[in-house]
PDB file of N, CA and C in Angstrom:
ATOM      1  N   MET A 159     -23.040   2.639   8.292  1.00  0.00           N
ATOM      2  CA  MET A 159     -21.931   1.864   8.758  1.00  0.00           C
ATOM      3  C   MET A 159     -21.853   0.420   8.162  1.00  0.00           C
ATOM      4  N   LYS A 160     -20.680  -0.014   7.830  1.00  0.00           N
ATOM      5  CA  LYS A 160     -20.647  -1.335   7.330  1.00  0.00           C
ATOM      6  C   LYS A 160     -20.431  -2.401   8.500  1.00  0.00           C
ATOM      7  N   GLY A 161     -21.138  -3.383   8.459  1.00  0.00           N
ATOM      8  CA  GLY A 161     -20.898  -4.598   9.222  1.00  0.00           C
ATOM      9  C   GLY A 161     -20.846  -4.447  10.718  1.00  0.00           C
ATOM     10  N   GLU A 162     -20.407  -5.433  11.485  1.00  0.00           N
ATOM     11  CA  GLU A 162     -20.366  -5.420  12.907  1.00  0.00           C
ATOM     12  C   GLU A 162     -19.183  -4.615  13.400  1.00  0.00           C
ATOM     13  N   GLN A 163     -18.146  -4.554  12.610  1.00  0.00           N
ATOM     14  CA  GLN A 163     -16.875  -3.914  13.171  1.00  0.00           C
ATOM     15  C   GLN A 163     -17.158  -2.581  13.549  1.00  0.00           C
ATOM     16  N   ALA A 164     -18.011  -1.794  12.833  1.00  0.00           N
ATOM     17  CA  ALA A 164     -18.202  -0.379  13.145  1.00  0.00           C
ATOM     18  C   ALA A 164     -18.918  -0.271  14.547  1.00  0.00           C
ATOM     19  N   MET A 165     -19.575  -1.358  15.029  1.00  0.00           N
ATOM     20  CA  MET A 165     -20.237  -1.332  16.186  1.00  0.00           C
ATOM     21  C   MET A 165     -19.261  -1.410  17.482  1.00  0.00           C
ATOM     22  N   THR A 166     -18.040  -1.779  17.222  1.00  0.00           N
ATOM     23  CA  THR A 166     -17.087  -1.776  18.330  1.00  0.00           C
ATOM     24  C   THR A 166     -16.624  -0.460  18.817  1.00  0.00           C
ATOM     25  N   LEU A 167     -16.893   0.552  17.975  1.00  0.00           N
ATOM     26  CA  LEU A 167     -16.543   1.951  18.317  1.00  0.00           C
ATOM     27  C   LEU A 167     -17.727   2.636  18.938  1.00  0.00           C
ATOM     28  N   ASP A 168     -17.608   3.220  20.212  1.00  0.00           N
ATOM     29  CA  ASP A 168     -18.666   3.761  20.835  1.00  0.00           C
ATOM     30  C   ASP A 168     -19.245   4.912  20.010  1.00  0.00           C
ATOM     31  N   LYS A 169     -20.629   5.059  20.061  1.00  0.00           N
ATOM     32  CA  LYS A 169     -21.295   6.037  19.334  1.00  0.00           C
ATOM     33  C   LYS A 169     -20.868   7.493  19.797  1.00  0.00           C
ATOM     34  N   PHE A 170     -20.430   7.653  20.973  1.00  0.00           N
ATOM     35  CA  PHE A 170     -19.906   8.905  21.538  1.00  0.00           C
ATOM     36  C   PHE A 170     -18.739   9.370  20.671  1.00  0.00           C
ATOM     37  N   PHE A 171     -17.712   8.458  20.400  1.00  0.00           N
ATOM     38  CA  PHE A 171     -16.627   8.867  19.602  1.00  0.00           C
ATOM     39  C   PHE A 171     -16.997   9.151  18.203  1.00  0.00           C
ATOM     40  N   ILE A 172     -17.889   8.374  17.632  1.00  0.00           N
ATOM     41  CA  ILE A 172     -18.348   8.624  16.270  1.00  0.00           C
ATOM     42  C   ILE A 172     -19.021  10.049  16.179  1.00  0.00           C
ATOM     43  N   ASP A 173     -19.966  10.276  17.041  1.00  0.00           N
ATOM     44  CA  ASP A 173     -20.511  11.657  16.973  1.00  0.00           C
ATOM     45  C   ASP A 173     -19.562  12.782  17.119  1.00  0.00           C
ATOM     46  N   GLN A 174     -18.531  12.681  18.005  1.00  0.00           N
ATOM     47  CA  GLN A 174     -17.546  13.675  18.130  1.00  0.00           C
ATOM     48  C   GLN A 174     -16.740  13.806  16.864  1.00  0.00           C
ATOM     49  N   VAL A 175     -16.305  12.747  16.297  1.00  0.00           N
ATOM     50  CA  VAL A 175     -15.425  12.731  15.066  1.00  0.00           C
ATOM     51  C   VAL A 175     -16.181  13.405  13.918  1.00  0.00           C
ATOM     52  N   LEU A 176     -17.470  12.942  13.746  1.00  0.00           N
ATOM     53  CA  LEU A 176     -18.264  13.615  12.644  1.00  0.00           C
ATOM     54  C   LEU A 176     -18.472  15.088  12.810  1.00  0.00           C
ATOM     55  N   THR A 177     -18.633  15.453  14.119  1.00  0.00           N
ATOM     56  CA  THR A 177     -18.720  16.945  14.342  1.00  0.00           C
ATOM     57  C   THR A 177     -17.474  17.633  14.087  1.00  0.00           C
ATOM     58  N   ILE A 178     -16.403  17.061  14.379  1.00  0.00           N
ATOM     59  CA  ILE A 178     -15.096  17.656  14.117  1.00  0.00           C
ATOM     60  C   ILE A 178     -14.843  17.815  12.583  1.00  0.00           C
ATOM     61  N   LEU A 179     -15.196  16.714  11.927  1.00  0.00           N
ATOM     62  CA  LEU A 179     -14.960  16.825  10.414  1.00  0.00           C
ATOM     63  C   LEU A 179     -15.862  17.794   9.775  1.00  0.00           C
ATOM     64  N   LYS A 180     -17.030  17.983  10.340  1.00  0.00           N
ATOM     65  CA  LYS A 180     -17.910  18.954   9.703  1.00  0.00           C
ATOM     66  C   LYS A 180     -17.405  20.393   9.900  1.00  0.00           C
ATOM     67  N   GLU A 181     -16.815  20.581  11.186  1.00  0.00           N
ATOM     68  CA  GLU A 181     -16.251  21.881  11.396  1.00  0.00           C
ATOM     69  C   GLU A 181     -14.989  22.124  10.571  1.00  0.00           C
ATOM     70  N   GLU A 182     -14.208  21.100  10.281  1.00  0.00           N
ATOM     71  CA  GLU A 182     -12.951  21.192   9.460  1.00  0.00           C
ATOM     72  C   GLU A 182     -13.351  21.446   7.976  1.00  0.00           C
ATOM     73  N   THR A 183     -14.396  20.670   7.529  1.00  0.00           N
ATOM     74  CA  THR A 183     -14.607  20.664   6.138  1.00  0.00           C
ATOM     75  C   THR A 183     -15.745  21.578   5.651  1.00  0.00           C
ATOM     76  N   GLY A 184     -16.576  21.959   6.607  1.00  0.00           N
ATOM     77  CA  GLY A 184     -17.770  22.687   6.322  1.00  0.00           C
ATOM     78  C   GLY A 184     -18.962  21.939   5.784  1.00  0.00           C
ATOM     79  N   ALA A 185     -18.793  20.577   5.623  1.00  0.00           N
ATOM     80  CA  ALA A 185     -19.848  19.762   5.242  1.00  0.00           C
ATOM     81  C   ALA A 185     -19.997  18.546   6.036  1.00  0.00           C
ATOM     82  N   THR A 186     -21.138  18.030   6.022  1.00  0.00           N
ATOM     83  CA  THR A 186     -21.382  16.771   6.933  1.00  0.00           C
ATOM     84  C   THR A 186     -20.694  15.534   6.357  1.00  0.00           C
ATOM     85  N   ALA A 187     -19.979  14.848   7.268  1.00  0.00           N
ATOM     86  CA  ALA A 187     -19.439  13.618   6.948  1.00  0.00           C
ATOM     87  C   ALA A 187     -20.200  12.449   7.450  1.00  0.00           C
ATOM     88  N   HIS A 188     -20.175  11.353   6.714  1.00  0.00           N
ATOM     89  CA  HIS A 188     -20.785  10.099   7.180  1.00  0.00           C
ATOM     90  C   HIS A 188     -19.879   8.901   7.319  1.00  0.00           C
ATOM     91  N   LEU A 189     -20.045   8.151   8.427  1.00  0.00           N
ATOM     92  CA  LEU A 189     -19.095   7.152   8.672  1.00  0.00           C
ATOM     93  C   LEU A 189     -19.512   5.903   7.786  1.00  0.00           C
ATOM     94  N   MET A 190     -18.616   5.333   7.104  1.00  0.00           N
ATOM     95  CA  MET A 190     -18.879   4.222   6.222  1.00  0.00           C
ATOM     96  C   MET A 190     -18.365   2.946   6.899  1.00  0.00           C
ATOM     97  N   ALA A 191     -17.186   3.084   7.690  1.00  0.00           N
ATOM     98  CA  ALA A 191     -16.665   1.832   8.343  1.00  0.00           C
ATOM     99  C   ALA A 191     -15.780   2.350   9.400  1.00  0.00           C
ATOM    100  N   ALA A 192     -15.678   1.549  10.421  1.00  0.00           N
ATOM    101  CA  ALA A 192     -14.723   1.840  11.574  1.00  0.00           C
ATOM    102  C   ALA A 192     -14.130   0.471  11.860  1.00  0.00           C
ATOM    103  N   VAL A 193     -12.875   0.241  11.216  1.00  0.00           N
ATOM    104  CA  VAL A 193     -12.203  -1.008  11.434  1.00  0.00           C
ATOM    105  C   VAL A 193     -11.032  -1.001  12.416  1.00  0.00           C
ATOM    106  N   PRO A 194     -11.130  -1.922  13.439  1.00  0.00           N
ATOM    107  CA  PRO A 194     -10.009  -1.897  14.392  1.00  0.00           C
ATOM    108  C   PRO A 194      -8.768  -2.242  13.726  1.00  0.00           C
ATOM    109  N   VAL A 195      -7.792  -1.524  14.126  1.00  0.00           N
ATOM    110  CA  VAL A 195      -6.334  -1.701  13.505  1.00  0.00           C
ATOM    111  C   VAL A 195      -5.341  -1.657  14.624  1.00  0.00           C
ATOM    112  N   GLY A 196      -4.148  -2.093  14.253  1.00  0.00           N
ATOM    113  CA  GLY A 196      -2.948  -2.055  15.154  1.00  0.00           C
ATOM    114  C   GLY A 196      -2.355  -0.638  15.125  1.00  0.00           C
ATOM    115  N   GLY A 197      -1.345  -0.422  15.945  1.00  0.00           N
ATOM    116  CA  GLY A 197      -0.624   0.856  15.847  1.00  0.00           C
ATOM    117  C   GLY A 197      -0.998   1.782  16.978  1.00  0.00           C
ATOM    118  N   GLY A 198      -1.948   1.412  17.825  1.00  0.00           N
ATOM    119  CA  GLY A 198      -2.332   2.356  18.896  1.00  0.00           C
ATOM    120  C   GLY A 198      -1.611   2.170  20.173  1.00  0.00           C
ATOM    121  N   SER A 199      -0.621   1.317  20.173  1.00  0.00           N
ATOM    122  CA  SER A 199       0.121   0.954  21.371  1.00  0.00           C
ATOM    123  C   SER A 199      -0.770   0.505  22.513  1.00  0.00           C
ATOM    124  N   ILE A 200      -1.010   1.254  23.509  1.00  0.00           N
ATOM    125  CA  ILE A 200      -1.789   0.912  24.685  1.00  0.00           C
ATOM    126  C   ILE A 200      -3.216   1.387  24.556  1.00  0.00           C
ATOM    127  N   ASN A 201      -3.483   1.781  23.346  1.00  0.00           N
ATOM    128  CA  ASN A 201      -4.908   2.397  23.061  1.00  0.00           C
ATOM    129  C   ASN A 201      -5.663   1.488  22.043  1.00  0.00           C
ATOM    130  N   GLN A 202      -6.984   1.671  22.003  1.00  0.00           N
ATOM    131  CA  GLN A 202      -7.724   1.126  20.967  1.00  0.00           C
ATOM    132  C   GLN A 202      -7.517   2.015  19.765  1.00  0.00           C
ATOM    133  N   SER A 203      -7.408   1.414  18.606  1.00  0.00           N
ATOM    134  CA  SER A 203      -7.138   2.262  17.388  1.00  0.00           C
ATOM    135  C   SER A 203      -8.039   1.767  16.175  1.00  0.00           C
ATOM    136  N   PHE A 204      -8.536   2.703  15.402  1.00  0.00           N
ATOM    137  CA  PHE A 204      -9.499   2.341  14.355  1.00  0.00           C
ATOM    138  C   PHE A 204      -9.098   3.177  12.994  1.00  0.00           C
ATOM    139  N   HIS A 205      -9.347   2.496  11.947  1.00  0.00           N
ATOM    140  CA  HIS A 205      -9.293   3.079  10.610  1.00  0.00           C
ATOM    141  C   HIS A 205     -10.682   3.520  10.389  1.00  0.00           C
ATOM    142  N   LEU A 206     -10.941   4.888  10.304  1.00  0.00           N
ATOM    143  CA  LEU A 206     -12.294   5.366  10.027  1.00  0.00           C
ATOM    144  C   LEU A 206     -12.378   5.746   8.567  1.00  0.00           C
ATOM    145  N   GLN A 207     -13.320   5.233   7.919  1.00  0.00           N
ATOM    146  CA  GLN A 207     -13.570   5.474   6.529  1.00  0.00           C
ATOM    147  C   GLN A 207     -14.858   6.321   6.328  1.00  0.00           C
ATOM    148  N   THR A 208     -14.693   7.549   6.030  1.00  0.00           N
ATOM    149  CA  THR A 208     -15.933   8.506   6.036  1.00  0.00           C
ATOM    150  C   THR A 208     -16.136   8.994   4.538  1.00  0.00           C
ATOM    151  N   THR A 209     -17.093   9.733   4.416  1.00  0.00           N
ATOM    152  CA  THR A 209     -17.344  10.395   3.061  1.00  0.00           C
ATOM    153  C   THR A 209     -16.466  11.517   2.843  1.00  0.00           C
ATOM    154  N   LYS A 210     -15.658  11.914   3.866  1.00  0.00           N
ATOM    155  CA  LYS A 210     -14.680  13.041   3.784  1.00  0.00           C
ATOM    156  C   LYS A 210     -13.323  12.508   3.762  1.00  0.00           C
ATOM    157  N   GLY A 211     -13.097  11.218   3.674  1.00  0.00           N
ATOM    158  CA  GLY A 211     -11.673  10.585   3.732  1.00  0.00           C
ATOM    159  C   GLY A 211     -11.482   9.560   4.796  1.00  0.00           C
ATOM    160  N   SER A 212     -10.245   9.173   4.913  1.00  0.00           N
ATOM    161  CA  SER A 212      -9.896   8.203   5.906  1.00  0.00           C
ATOM    162  C   SER A 212      -9.037   8.760   7.077  1.00  0.00           C
ATOM    163  N   TYR A 213      -9.293   8.252   8.330  1.00  0.00           N
ATOM    164  CA  TYR A 213      -8.536   8.818   9.401  1.00  0.00           C
ATOM    165  C   TYR A 213      -8.186   7.720  10.406  1.00  0.00           C
ATOM    166  N   PHE A 214      -7.251   7.983  11.209  1.00  0.00           N
ATOM    167  CA  PHE A 214      -6.845   7.095  12.221  1.00  0.00           C
ATOM    168  C   PHE A 214      -7.314   7.661  13.609  1.00  0.00           C
ATOM    169  N   LEU A 215      -8.082   6.831  14.402  1.00  0.00           N
ATOM    170  CA  LEU A 215      -8.526   7.290  15.644  1.00  0.00           C
ATOM    171  C   LEU A 215      -8.024   6.322  16.807  1.00  0.00           C
ATOM    172  N   LYS A 216      -7.382   6.989  17.774  1.00  0.00           N
ATOM    173  CA  LYS A 216      -6.985   6.345  18.988  1.00  0.00           C
ATOM    174  C   LYS A 216      -7.819   6.733  20.109  1.00  0.00           C
ATOM    175  N   THR A 217      -8.305   5.673  20.914  1.00  0.00           N
ATOM    176  CA  THR A 217      -9.113   6.000  22.001  1.00  0.00           C
ATOM    177  C   THR A 217      -8.601   5.215  23.329  1.00  0.00           C
ATOM    178  N   LYS A 218      -8.869   5.709  24.485  1.00  0.00           N
ATOM    179  CA  LYS A 218      -8.432   5.036  25.649  1.00  0.00           C
ATOM    180  C   LYS A 218      -9.448   5.320  26.747  1.00  0.00           C
ATOM    181  N   GLU A 219     -10.091   4.324  27.227  1.00  0.00           N
ATOM    182  CA  GLU A 219     -10.973   4.358  28.371  1.00  0.00           C
ATOM    183  C   GLU A 219     -10.100   4.841  29.578  1.00  0.00           C
ATOM    184  N   ASN A 220     -10.609   5.772  30.279  1.00  0.00           N
ATOM    185  CA  ASN A 220     -10.064   6.305  31.565  1.00  0.00           C
ATOM    186  C   ASN A 220      -8.575   6.759  31.298  1.00  0.00           C
ATOM    187  N   ALA A 221      -8.449   7.386  30.129  1.00  0.00           N
ATOM    188  CA  ALA A 221      -7.065   8.171  29.772  1.00  0.00           C
ATOM    189  C   ALA A 221      -6.773   9.105  30.907  1.00  0.00           C
ATOM    190  N   PRO A 222      -5.518   9.263  31.367  1.00  0.00           N
ATOM    191  CA  PRO A 222      -5.119  10.253  32.220  1.00  0.00           C
ATOM    192  C   PRO A 222      -5.509  11.653  31.659  1.00  0.00           C
ATOM    193  N   PRO A 223      -5.626  12.693  32.410  1.00  0.00           N
ATOM    194  CA  PRO A 223      -5.926  14.015  31.919  1.00  0.00           C
ATOM    195  C   PRO A 223      -4.844  14.489  30.893  1.00  0.00           C
ATOM    196  N   ALA A 224      -5.264  15.036  29.825  1.00  0.00           N
ATOM    197  CA  ALA A 224      -4.454  15.519  28.757  1.00  0.00           C
ATOM    198  C   ALA A 224      -3.567  14.589  28.085  1.00  0.00           C
ATOM    199  N   PHE A 225      -3.897  13.245  28.156  1.00  0.00           N
ATOM    200  CA  PHE A 225      -3.205  12.165  27.616  1.00  0.00           C
ATOM    201  C   PHE A 225      -2.926  12.380  26.035  1.00  0.00           C
ATOM    202  N   PHE A 226      -4.055  12.587  25.417  1.00  0.00           N
ATOM    203  CA  PHE A 226      -3.951  12.670  23.926  1.00  0.00           C
ATOM    204  C   PHE A 226      -3.547  14.135  23.528  1.00  0.00           C
ATOM    205  N   GLU A 227      -3.899  15.119  24.320  1.00  0.00           N
ATOM    206  CA  GLU A 227      -3.386  16.468  23.992  1.00  0.00           C
ATOM    207  C   GLU A 227      -1.946  16.493  24.022  1.00  0.00           C
ATOM    208  N   LYS A 228      -1.268  15.815  24.863  1.00  0.00           N
ATOM    209  CA  LYS A 228       0.171  15.738  24.995  1.00  0.00           C
ATOM    210  C   LYS A 228       0.708  15.112  23.833  1.00  0.00           C
ATOM    211  N   GLU A 229       0.075  14.065  23.271  1.00  0.00           N
ATOM    212  CA  GLU A 229       0.613  13.388  22.106  1.00  0.00           C
ATOM    213  C   GLU A 229       0.476  14.280  20.865  1.00  0.00           C
ATOM    214  N   ALA A 230      -0.640  15.022  20.727  1.00  0.00           N
ATOM    215  CA  ALA A 230      -0.996  15.908  19.722  1.00  0.00           C
ATOM    216  C   ALA A 230       0.093  16.960  19.669  1.00  0.00           C
ATOM    217  N   ARG A 231       0.425  17.507  20.903  1.00  0.00           N
ATOM    218  CA  ARG A 231       1.348  18.593  20.994  1.00  0.00           C
ATOM    219  C   ARG A 231       2.713  18.132  20.519  1.00  0.00           C
ATOM    220  N   GLY A 232       3.095  16.920  21.054  1.00  0.00           N
ATOM    221  CA  GLY A 232       4.427  16.298  20.568  1.00  0.00           C
ATOM    222  C   GLY A 232       4.474  16.163  19.059  1.00  0.00           C
ATOM    223  N   LEU A 233       3.417  15.661  18.370  1.00  0.00           N
ATOM    224  CA  LEU A 233       3.361  15.521  16.926  1.00  0.00           C
ATOM    225  C   LEU A 233       3.529  16.959  16.353  1.00  0.00           C
ATOM    226  N   LEU A 234       2.841  17.931  16.801  1.00  0.00           N
ATOM    227  CA  LEU A 234       3.017  19.234  16.369  1.00  0.00           C
ATOM    228  C   LEU A 234       4.468  19.754  16.368  1.00  0.00           C
ATOM    229  N   LEU A 235       5.087  19.597  17.490  1.00  0.00           N
ATOM    230  CA  LEU A 235       6.505  19.917  17.689  1.00  0.00           C
ATOM    231  C   LEU A 235       7.423  19.153  16.733  1.00  0.00           C
ATOM    232  N   LEU A 236       7.199  17.865  16.554  1.00  0.00           N
ATOM    233  CA  LEU A 236       8.051  17.161  15.659  1.00  0.00           C
ATOM    234  C   LEU A 236       7.818  17.687  14.180  1.00  0.00           C
ATOM    235  N   SER A 237       6.632  17.951  13.845  1.00  0.00           N
ATOM    236  CA  SER A 237       6.365  18.556  12.497  1.00  0.00           C
ATOM    237  C   SER A 237       7.088  19.829  12.312  1.00  0.00           C
ATOM    238  N   ARG A 238       7.054  20.731  13.302  1.00  0.00           N
ATOM    239  CA  ARG A 238       7.689  22.077  13.163  1.00  0.00           C
ATOM    240  C   ARG A 238       9.147  21.846  13.044  1.00  0.00           C
ATOM    241  N   ALA A 239       9.758  20.806  13.654  1.00  0.00           N
ATOM    242  CA  ALA A 239      11.126  20.581  13.525  1.00  0.00           C
ATOM    243  C   ALA A 239      11.556  19.862  12.219  1.00  0.00           C
ATOM    244  N   GLY A 240      10.500  19.478  11.261  1.00  0.00           N
ATOM    245  CA  GLY A 240      10.767  19.018  10.015  1.00  0.00           C
ATOM    246  C   GLY A 240      10.584  17.473   9.869  1.00  0.00           C
ATOM    247  N   ALA A 241      10.092  16.822  11.008  1.00  0.00           N
ATOM    248  CA  ALA A 241       9.763  15.420  10.885  1.00  0.00           C
ATOM    249  C   ALA A 241       8.461  15.190  10.138  1.00  0.00           C
ATOM    250  N   GLN A 242       8.335  14.146   9.447  1.00  0.00           N
ATOM    251  CA  GLN A 242       7.124  13.808   8.720  1.00  0.00           C
ATOM    252  C   GLN A 242       6.220  12.896   9.572  1.00  0.00           C
ATOM    253  N   VAL A 243       5.244  13.579  10.139  1.00  0.00           N
ATOM    254  CA  VAL A 243       4.327  12.944  11.026  1.00  0.00           C
ATOM    255  C   VAL A 243       2.851  13.125  10.530  1.00  0.00           C
ATOM    256  N   PRO A 244       1.959  12.222  10.944  1.00  0.00           N
ATOM    257  CA  PRO A 244       0.559  12.388  10.604  1.00  0.00           C
ATOM    258  C   PRO A 244      -0.028  13.769  11.050  1.00  0.00           C
ATOM    259  N   HIS A 245      -0.797  14.402  10.250  1.00  0.00           N
ATOM    260  CA  HIS A 245      -1.570  15.618  10.671  1.00  0.00           C
ATOM    261  C   HIS A 245      -2.549  15.254  11.637  1.00  0.00           C
ATOM    262  N   VAL A 246      -2.551  16.112  12.774  1.00  0.00           N
ATOM    263  CA  VAL A 246      -3.485  15.940  13.940  1.00  0.00           C
ATOM    264  C   VAL A 246      -4.741  16.731  13.500  1.00  0.00           C
ATOM    265  N   MET A 247      -5.930  15.971  13.291  1.00  0.00           N
ATOM    266  CA  MET A 247      -7.109  16.616  13.096  1.00  0.00           C
ATOM    267  C   MET A 247      -7.886  17.118  14.322  1.00  0.00           C
ATOM    268  N   ALA A 248      -7.737  16.354  15.408  1.00  0.00           N
ATOM    269  CA  ALA A 248      -8.312  16.775  16.730  1.00  0.00           C
ATOM    270  C   ALA A 248      -7.774  15.933  17.795  1.00  0.00           C
ATOM    271  N   SER A 249      -7.883  16.449  19.057  1.00  0.00           N
ATOM    272  CA  SER A 249      -7.668  15.676  20.232  1.00  0.00           C
ATOM    273  C   SER A 249      -8.460  16.149  21.318  1.00  0.00           C
ATOM    274  N   SER A 250      -8.791  15.174  22.220  1.00  0.00           N
ATOM    275  CA  SER A 250      -9.467  15.517  23.418  1.00  0.00           C
ATOM    276  C   SER A 250      -9.033  14.710  24.519  1.00  0.00           C
ATOM    277  N   ASP A 251      -9.637  14.743  25.747  1.00  0.00           N
ATOM    278  CA  ASP A 251      -9.330  13.859  26.851  1.00  0.00           C
ATOM    279  C   ASP A 251      -9.550  12.347  26.531  1.00  0.00           C
ATOM    280  N   THR A 252     -10.305  12.028  25.506  1.00  0.00           N
ATOM    281  CA  THR A 252     -10.627  10.664  25.281  1.00  0.00           C
ATOM    282  C   THR A 252     -10.208  10.067  23.895  1.00  0.00           C
ATOM    283  N   PHE A 253      -9.735  10.962  22.923  1.00  0.00           N
ATOM    284  CA  PHE A 253      -9.352  10.376  21.719  1.00  0.00           C
ATOM    285  C   PHE A 253      -8.325  11.385  21.035  1.00  0.00           C
ATOM    286  N   LEU A 254      -7.655  10.786  20.046  1.00  0.00           N
ATOM    287  CA  LEU A 254      -6.793  11.524  19.066  1.00  0.00           C
ATOM    288  C   LEU A 254      -7.059  11.101  17.641  1.00  0.00           C
ATOM    289  N   LEU A 255      -7.472  12.078  16.796  1.00  0.00           N
ATOM    290  CA  LEU A 255      -7.835  11.829  15.461  1.00  0.00           C
ATOM    291  C   LEU A 255      -6.716  12.421  14.571  1.00  0.00           C
ATOM    292  N   LEU A 256      -6.148  11.429  13.766  1.00  0.00           N
ATOM    293  CA  LEU A 256      -5.083  11.779  12.823  1.00  0.00           C
ATOM    294  C   LEU A 256      -5.533  11.489  11.418  1.00  0.00           C
ATOM    295  N   GLU A 257      -4.712  12.062  10.400  1.00  0.00           N
ATOM    296  CA  GLU A 257      -4.829  11.714   9.108  1.00  0.00           C
ATOM    297  C   GLU A 257      -4.512  10.197   8.956  1.00  0.00           C
ATOM    298  N   TRP A 258      -5.120   9.527   8.014  1.00  0.00           N
ATOM    299  CA  TRP A 258      -4.796   8.103   7.827  1.00  0.00           C
ATOM    300  C   TRP A 258      -3.650   8.055   6.857  1.00  0.00           C
ATOM    301  N   ILE A 259      -2.525   7.287   7.173  1.00  0.00           N
ATOM    302  CA  ILE A 259      -1.382   7.110   6.321  1.00  0.00           C
ATOM    303  C   ILE A 259      -1.552   5.695   5.790  1.00  0.00           C
ATOM    304  N   PRO A 260      -1.904   5.507   4.406  1.00  0.00           N
ATOM    305  CA  PRO A 260      -2.004   4.302   3.853  1.00  0.00           C
ATOM    306  C   PRO A 260      -0.649   3.379   3.952  1.00  0.00           C
ATOM    307  N   LYS A 261      -0.872   2.108   4.214  1.00  0.00           N
ATOM    308  CA  LYS A 261       0.277   1.208   4.250  1.00  0.00           C
ATOM    309  C   LYS A 261       1.255   1.463   3.051  1.00  0.00           C
ATOM    310  N   GLY A 262       2.507   1.548   3.293  1.00  0.00           N
ATOM    311  CA  GLY A 262       3.466   1.625   2.265  1.00  0.00           C
ATOM    312  C   GLY A 262       3.736   3.043   1.762  1.00  0.00           C
ATOM    313  N   SER A 263       3.036   4.095   2.316  1.00  0.00           N
ATOM    314  CA  SER A 263       3.173   5.355   1.885  1.00  0.00           C
ATOM    315  C   SER A 263       4.326   6.102   2.487  1.00  0.00           C
ATOM    316  N   TRP A 264       4.832   5.581   3.597  1.00  0.00           N
ATOM    317  CA  TRP A 264       5.974   6.278   4.247  1.00  0.00           C
ATOM    318  C   TRP A 264       7.227   5.723   3.639  1.00  0.00           C
ATOM    319  N   THR A 265       8.041   6.498   3.102  1.00  0.00           N
ATOM    320  CA  THR A 265       9.323   6.225   2.368  1.00  0.00           C
ATOM    321  C   THR A 265      10.406   6.824   3.090  1.00  0.00           C
ATOM    322  N   PRO A 266      11.679   6.412   2.867  1.00  0.00           N
ATOM    323  CA  PRO A 266      12.744   6.982   3.564  1.00  0.00           C
ATOM    324  C   PRO A 266      12.944   8.572   3.261  1.00  0.00           C
ATOM    325  N   SER A 267      12.460   9.026   2.123  1.00  0.00           N
ATOM    326  CA  SER A 267      12.418  10.509   1.818  1.00  0.00           C
ATOM    327  C   SER A 267      11.371  11.173   2.650  1.00  0.00           C
ATOM    328  N   ARG A 268      10.482  10.614   3.169  1.00  0.00           N
ATOM    329  CA  ARG A 268       9.473  11.214   4.028  1.00  0.00           C
ATOM    330  C   ARG A 268       9.797  11.215   5.427  1.00  0.00           C
ATOM    331  N   MET A 269      10.880  10.405   5.895  1.00  0.00           N
ATOM    332  CA  MET A 269      11.256  10.345   7.244  1.00  0.00           C
ATOM    333  C   MET A 269      12.269  11.341   7.565  1.00  0.00           C
TER     334      MET A 269
END
């Protein structure tokens, strides 16, 4: 991990995310950086840079039951309706892991 910023993300989340990435890709991923970013609304959010790519992670301490699962379901329904939304990699009671959308990559044709 790079620098102190990676230390702001609990090891519990890091381990869960790396396990999910291994299940998704079939290969071990390593965390290179976990940088706090905006865009998480009432949640903590991070740009995760791994050896398997970049991801957006939202976490919330004491999240209500199914909090992130409901958001993941909403994103899936929007996607099925034709909306361009980030791909959901995984969700749990404590986090939501999405594909990372680089700044400036959303254009009117993608909306």
